[in-house]
Amino acid sequence: MIKPLRSVHFVVWRVLALAIPIALALALVVRPQRSAEQKNVDNFRFTSLRQDSSFQITIHVLNPLTTPSCSVFAVDEQQKILLGRLATKGTYLFNTRVSTKHVLLFDGIHKKEIVTYLISTDL
């Protein structure tokens, strides 16, 4: 390498050594933040039908799930009962007791609530 090329090469490497970390830091600062509450309500449609001594809960999964694990729980005053799991798009039917107040979709891996569906008692 000739001397002018060496000096340009030296300056370019020094500039890159400063510019790349600054660009990465700025990219982290200006990136959009994930919302704490995803709009999962649009991904599910719930219906409930009261039978003699139980409710039949129908969950329609409209879009593919974005969570790796989705458990369905029936919740009443005293306890939370596992009804089953959701895997893919489709329709899921679950039977539960009449005392159930709401249905909870829960991501067990991330330990967070996905959606809660309040069951209407005036059916």
Coordinates of N, CA and C in Angstrom, one line a residue:
M1 N 0.8 -1.2 0.0 CA 0.0 0.0 0.0 C 0.9 1.2 0.0
I2 N 0.5 2.2 -0.8 CA 1.2 3.4 -0.8 C 0.8 4.3 0.4
K3 N 1.7 5.2 0.8 CA 1.4 6.0 2.0 C 0.1 6.8 2.0
P4 N -0.4 7.5 0.9 CA -1.7 8.1 1.0 C -2.8 7.1 1.2
L5 N -2.7 6.0 0.6 CA -3.7 4.9 0.8 C -3.8 4.4 2.2
R6 N -2.6 4.2 2.8 CA -2.5 3.8 4.2 C -3.1 4.8 5.1
S7 N -2.9 6.0 4.9 CA -3.5 7.0 5.8 C -5.0 7.1 5.7
V8 N -5.5 7.0 4.5 CA -6.9 7.0 4.3 C -7.5 5.7 4.9
H9 N -6.9 4.6 4.7 CA -7.3 3.3 5.3 C -7.4 3.4 6.8
F10 N -6.4 4.0 7.4 CA -6.3 4.2 8.9 C -7.5 5.1 9.3
V11 N -7.8 6.2 8.6 CA -8.8 7.1 9.0 C -10.2 6.4 8.9
V12 N -10.4 5.7 7.8 CA -11.7 5.0 7.5 C -12.0 4.0 8.6
W13 N -11.0 3.2 9.1 CA -11.2 2.2 10.1 C -11.5 2.9 11.4
R14 N -10.9 4.0 11.7 CA -11.2 4.7 13.0 C -12.6 5.3 13.0
V15 N -13.0 5.8 11.8 CA -14.4 6.4 11.7 C -15.4 5.2 11.8
L16 N -15.1 4.1 11.2 CA -16.0 3.0 11.3 C -16.1 2.4 12.8
A17 N -15.0 2.4 13.4 CA -14.9 2.0 14.8 C -15.8 2.8 15.7
L18 N -16.0 4.1 15.4 CA -16.8 5.0 16.2 C -18.3 5.0 15.6
A19 N -18.4 4.9 14.3 CA -19.8 5.1 13.7 C -20.7 3.8 14.0
I20 N -20.1 2.6 13.9 CA -20.9 1.4 14.0 C -21.5 1.3 15.4
P21 N -20.8 1.5 16.5 CA -21.4 1.4 17.9 C -22.5 2.5 18.1
I22 N -22.2 3.7 17.6 CA -23.1 4.8 17.7 C -24.4 4.5 16.9
A23 N -24.3 3.9 15.7 CA -25.5 3.6 14.9 C -26.3 2.5 15.6
L24 N -25.6 1.5 16.2 CA -26.3 0.4 16.9 C -27.1 1.0 18.1
A25 N -26.4 1.9 18.9 CA -27.1 2.5 20.1 C -28.3 3.3 19.7
L26 N -28.1 4.1 18.6 CA -29.3 4.9 18.1 C -30.4 4.0 17.6
A27 N -30.1 2.9 17.0 CA -31.1 2.0 16.5 C -31.9 1.4 17.7
L28 N -31.2 1.1 18.8 CA -31.9 0.6 20.0 C -32.8 1.6 20.6
V29 N -32.4 2.9 20.5 CA -33.1 3.9 21.2 C -34.4 4.3 20.4
V30 N -34.3 4.3 19.1 CA -35.4 4.7 18.2 C -36.4 3.6 17.8
R31 N -36.0 2.3 18.1 CA -36.9 1.3 17.7 C -38.2 1.3 18.5
P32 N -39.3 0.9 17.8 CA -40.6 1.0 18.5 C -40.7 0.0 19.6
Q33 N -41.3 0.4 20.7 CA -41.5 -0.5 21.9 C -42.6 -1.5 21.6
R34 N -42.5 -2.7 22.1 CA -43.7 -3.6 22.1 C -44.7 -3.2 23.1
S35 N -46.0 -3.2 22.6 CA -47.0 -2.9 23.6 C -47.2 -4.0 24.6
A36 N -47.4 -3.6 25.8 CA -47.6 -4.5 26.9 C -48.8 -5.4 26.7
E37 N -49.8 -4.8 26.2 CA -51.1 -5.5 26.0 C -51.3 -5.7 24.5
Q38 N -51.2 -6.9 24.0 CA -51.4 -7.1 22.6 C -52.9 -7.1 22.3
K39 N -53.3 -6.8 21.1 CA -54.7 -6.8 20.8 C -55.2 -8.2 20.4
N40 N -55.2 -9.1 21.4 CA -55.6 -10.5 21.1 C -57.0 -10.7 21.1
V41 N -57.8 -9.7 21.4 CA -59.3 -9.9 21.4 C -59.8 -10.1 20.0
D42 N -59.1 -9.5 19.0 CA -59.6 -9.7 17.7 C -59.2 -11.1 17.1
N43 N -58.4 -11.8 17.8 CA -57.9 -13.1 17.3 C -58.9 -14.3 17.8
F44 N -59.8 -13.9 18.7 CA -60.7 -15.0 19.3 C -62.1 -14.5 19.2
R45 N -63.0 -15.5 19.1 CA -64.5 -15.2 19.2 C -65.0 -16.2 20.2
F46 N -65.7 -15.8 21.2 CA -66.2 -16.7 22.2 C -67.7 -16.7 22.1
T47 N -68.3 -17.9 22.3 CA -69.7 -18.0 22.5 C -69.9 -19.0 23.7
S48 N -71.0 -18.8 24.4 CA -71.3 -19.7 25.5 C -72.8 -20.1 25.4
L49 N -73.0 -21.4 25.7 CA -74.4 -21.9 25.6 C -74.6 -22.6 26.9
R50 N -75.7 -22.3 27.6 CA -76.0 -22.9 28.9 C -76.8 -24.2 28.6
Q51 N -76.4 -25.3 29.1 CA -77.1 -26.5 29.0 C -77.7 -26.8 30.4
D52 N -78.2 -28.0 30.7 CA -78.8 -28.2 32.0 C -78.0 -27.9 33.2
S53 N -76.8 -28.5 33.4 CA -76.0 -28.2 34.5 C -74.6 -27.8 34.1
S54 N -74.4 -27.3 32.9 CA -73.1 -26.9 32.5 C -73.2 -25.8 31.4
F55 N -72.1 -25.2 31.1 CA -71.9 -24.3 30.0 C -71.1 -25.0 28.9
Q56 N -71.5 -24.7 27.7 CA -70.6 -25.2 26.6 C -70.0 -23.9 26.0
I57 N -68.7 -23.8 26.1 CA -67.9 -22.7 25.7 C -67.3 -23.0 24.3
T58 N -67.5 -22.2 23.3 CA -67.0 -22.4 22.0 C -66.0 -21.2 21.8
I59 N -64.8 -21.6 21.5 CA -63.7 -20.6 21.2 C -63.3 -20.7 19.7
H60 N -63.5 -19.7 18.9 CA -63.1 -19.7 17.5 C -61.8 -18.9 17.5
V61 N -60.7 -19.6 17.1 CA -59.4 -19.0 16.9 C -59.4 -18.5 15.5
L62 N -59.4 -17.2 15.3 CA -59.5 -16.6 13.9 C -58.2 -16.5 13.2
N63 N -57.1 -16.2 13.9 CA -55.8 -16.0 13.4 C -54.8 -17.0 14.0
P64 N -53.7 -17.3 13.4 CA -52.8 -18.2 14.0 C -52.3 -17.6 15.4
L65 N -52.1 -18.5 16.3 CA -51.6 -18.0 17.6 C -50.2 -17.5 17.6
T66 N -50.0 -16.4 18.3 CA -48.6 -15.8 18.4 C -47.9 -16.3 19.7
T67 N -48.6 -17.0 20.5 CA -47.9 -17.5 21.7 C -47.6 -19.0 21.6
P68 N -46.5 -19.4 22.2 CA -46.2 -20.8 22.0 C -47.0 -21.8 22.8
S69 N -47.7 -21.3 23.8 CA -48.5 -22.1 24.7 C -49.8 -21.3 25.0
C70 N -51.0 -22.0 24.9 CA -52.2 -21.3 25.2 C -53.1 -22.3 25.9
S71 N -53.3 -22.1 27.2 CA -54.1 -23.0 28.0 C -55.5 -22.3 28.3
V72 N -56.5 -23.0 28.3 CA -57.9 -22.5 28.6 C -58.3 -22.9 30.0
F73 N -58.6 -21.9 30.8 CA -59.1 -22.2 32.2 C -60.5 -21.6 32.4
A74 N -61.3 -22.4 33.2 CA -62.6 -21.9 33.7 C -62.4 -21.4 35.1
V75 N -62.8 -20.2 35.4 CA -62.6 -19.6 36.7 C -63.9 -19.4 37.4
D76 N -64.0 -19.8 38.6 CA -65.2 -19.5 39.4 C -64.7 -18.9 40.7
E77 N -65.5 -18.8 41.7 CA -65.1 -18.1 42.9 C -63.9 -18.7 43.6
Q78 N -63.9 -20.1 43.7 CA -62.9 -20.8 44.5 C -61.7 -21.2 43.7
Q79 N -61.8 -21.6 42.4 CA -60.7 -22.3 41.8 C -60.7 -22.0 40.3
K80 N -59.5 -22.4 39.7 CA -59.3 -22.3 38.3 C -59.1 -23.7 37.8
I81 N -59.9 -24.1 36.8 CA -59.9 -25.5 36.3 C -59.4 -25.4 34.8
L82 N -58.4 -26.3 34.6 CA -57.9 -26.4 33.2 C -58.9 -27.1 32.3
L83 N -59.3 -26.5 31.2 CA -60.3 -27.1 30.3 C -59.6 -27.7 29.1
G84 N -58.5 -27.2 28.7 CA -57.7 -27.7 27.6 C -56.7 -26.7 27.0
R85 N -56.3 -27.0 25.9 CA -55.2 -26.1 25.2 C -55.7 -25.8 23.8
L86 N -55.3 -24.6 23.4 CA -55.5 -24.2 22.0 C -54.2 -24.4 21.2
A87 N -54.2 -24.9 20.0 CA -53.0 -25.1 19.3 C -52.9 -24.3 18.0
T88 N -54.0 -24.4 17.1 CA -53.9 -23.7 15.8 C -55.3 -23.0 15.6
K89 N -55.4 -22.5 14.4 CA -56.7 -21.9 14.0 C -57.7 -22.9 14.0
G90 N -59.0 -22.5 14.4 CA -60.0 -23.5 14.3 C -61.1 -23.2 15.4
T91 N -61.9 -24.2 15.6 CA -63.0 -24.1 16.6 C -62.8 -25.1 17.7
Y92 N -62.9 -24.6 18.9 CA -62.6 -25.5 20.1 C -63.9 -25.5 21.0
L93 N -64.3 -26.6 21.5 CA -65.5 -26.8 22.3 C -65.0 -27.3 23.7
F94 N -65.5 -26.6 24.8 CA -65.2 -27.0 26.1 C -66.5 -27.0 26.9
N95 N -66.6 -28.0 27.8 CA -67.8 -28.0 28.7 C -67.2 -27.7 30.1
T96 N -68.0 -26.9 30.8 CA -67.6 -26.5 32.2 C -68.9 -26.3 33.1
R97 N -68.7 -26.1 34.3 CA -69.8 -26.0 35.3 C -70.5 -24.7 35.1
V98 N -71.7 -24.7 35.6 CA -72.6 -23.4 35.5 C -72.0 -22.3 36.4
S99 N -71.3 -22.7 37.5 CA -70.7 -21.7 38.4 C -69.5 -20.9 37.8
T100 N -69.1 -21.3 36.6 CA -68.0 -20.6 36.0 C -68.3 -19.1 35.7
K101 N -67.5 -18.2 36.1 CA -67.7 -16.8 35.9 C -67.0 -16.3 34.7
H102 N -65.8 -16.8 34.4 CA -65.2 -16.3 33.2 C -64.2 -17.4 32.7
V103 N -63.8 -17.3 31.4 CA -62.8 -18.2 30.8 C -61.5 -17.4 30.6
L104 N -60.4 -18.0 30.9 CA -59.1 -17.3 30.9 C -58.2 -18.1 29.9
L105 N -57.7 -17.4 28.9 CA -56.6 -17.9 28.1 C -55.3 -17.5 28.6
F106 N -54.4 -18.4 28.9 CA -53.2 -18.1 29.6 C -52.0 -18.7 28.9
D107 N -50.9 -17.9 28.7 CA -49.7 -18.4 28.2 C -48.8 -18.9 29.3
G108 N -48.7 -20.2 29.5 CA -47.9 -20.8 30.6 C -46.4 -20.6 30.5
I109 N -45.9 -20.4 29.3 CA -44.4 -20.2 29.1 C -44.0 -18.8 29.6
H110 N -44.7 -17.8 29.1 CA -44.4 -16.4 29.5 C -45.1 -16.0 30.7
K111 N -46.0 -16.8 31.3 CA -46.7 -16.5 32.5 C -47.5 -15.3 32.4
K112 N -48.3 -15.1 31.3 CA -49.1 -14.0 31.2 C -50.5 -14.3 30.6
E113 N -51.5 -13.5 31.0 CA -52.9 -13.7 30.6 C -53.0 -13.2 29.1
I114 N -53.6 -14.0 28.3 CA -53.8 -13.5 26.9 C -55.2 -12.8 26.7
V115 N -56.2 -13.5 27.1 CA -57.6 -12.9 27.0 C -58.4 -13.5 28.1
T116 N -59.3 -12.7 28.6 CA -60.4 -13.1 29.6 C -61.7 -12.9 29.0
Y117 N -62.6 -13.9 29.0 CA -63.9 -13.8 28.5 C -64.9 -13.9 29.7
L118 N -65.7 -12.9 29.9 CA -66.7 -13.0 31.0 C -67.9 -13.7 30.5
I119 N -68.4 -14.7 31.2 CA -69.6 -15.4 30.8 C -70.8 -14.7 31.3
S120 N -71.7 -14.4 30.4 CA -73.0 -13.8 30.8 C -73.8 -14.8 31.6
T121 N -74.3 -14.3 32.7 CA -75.1 -15.2 33.6 C -76.6 -15.2 33.3
D122 N -77.0 -14.3 32.4 CA -78.4 -14.2 32.1 C -78.8 -15.0 30.8
L123 N -78.1 -16.1 30.6 CA -78.5 -17.0 29.5 C -79.7 -17.8 29.8

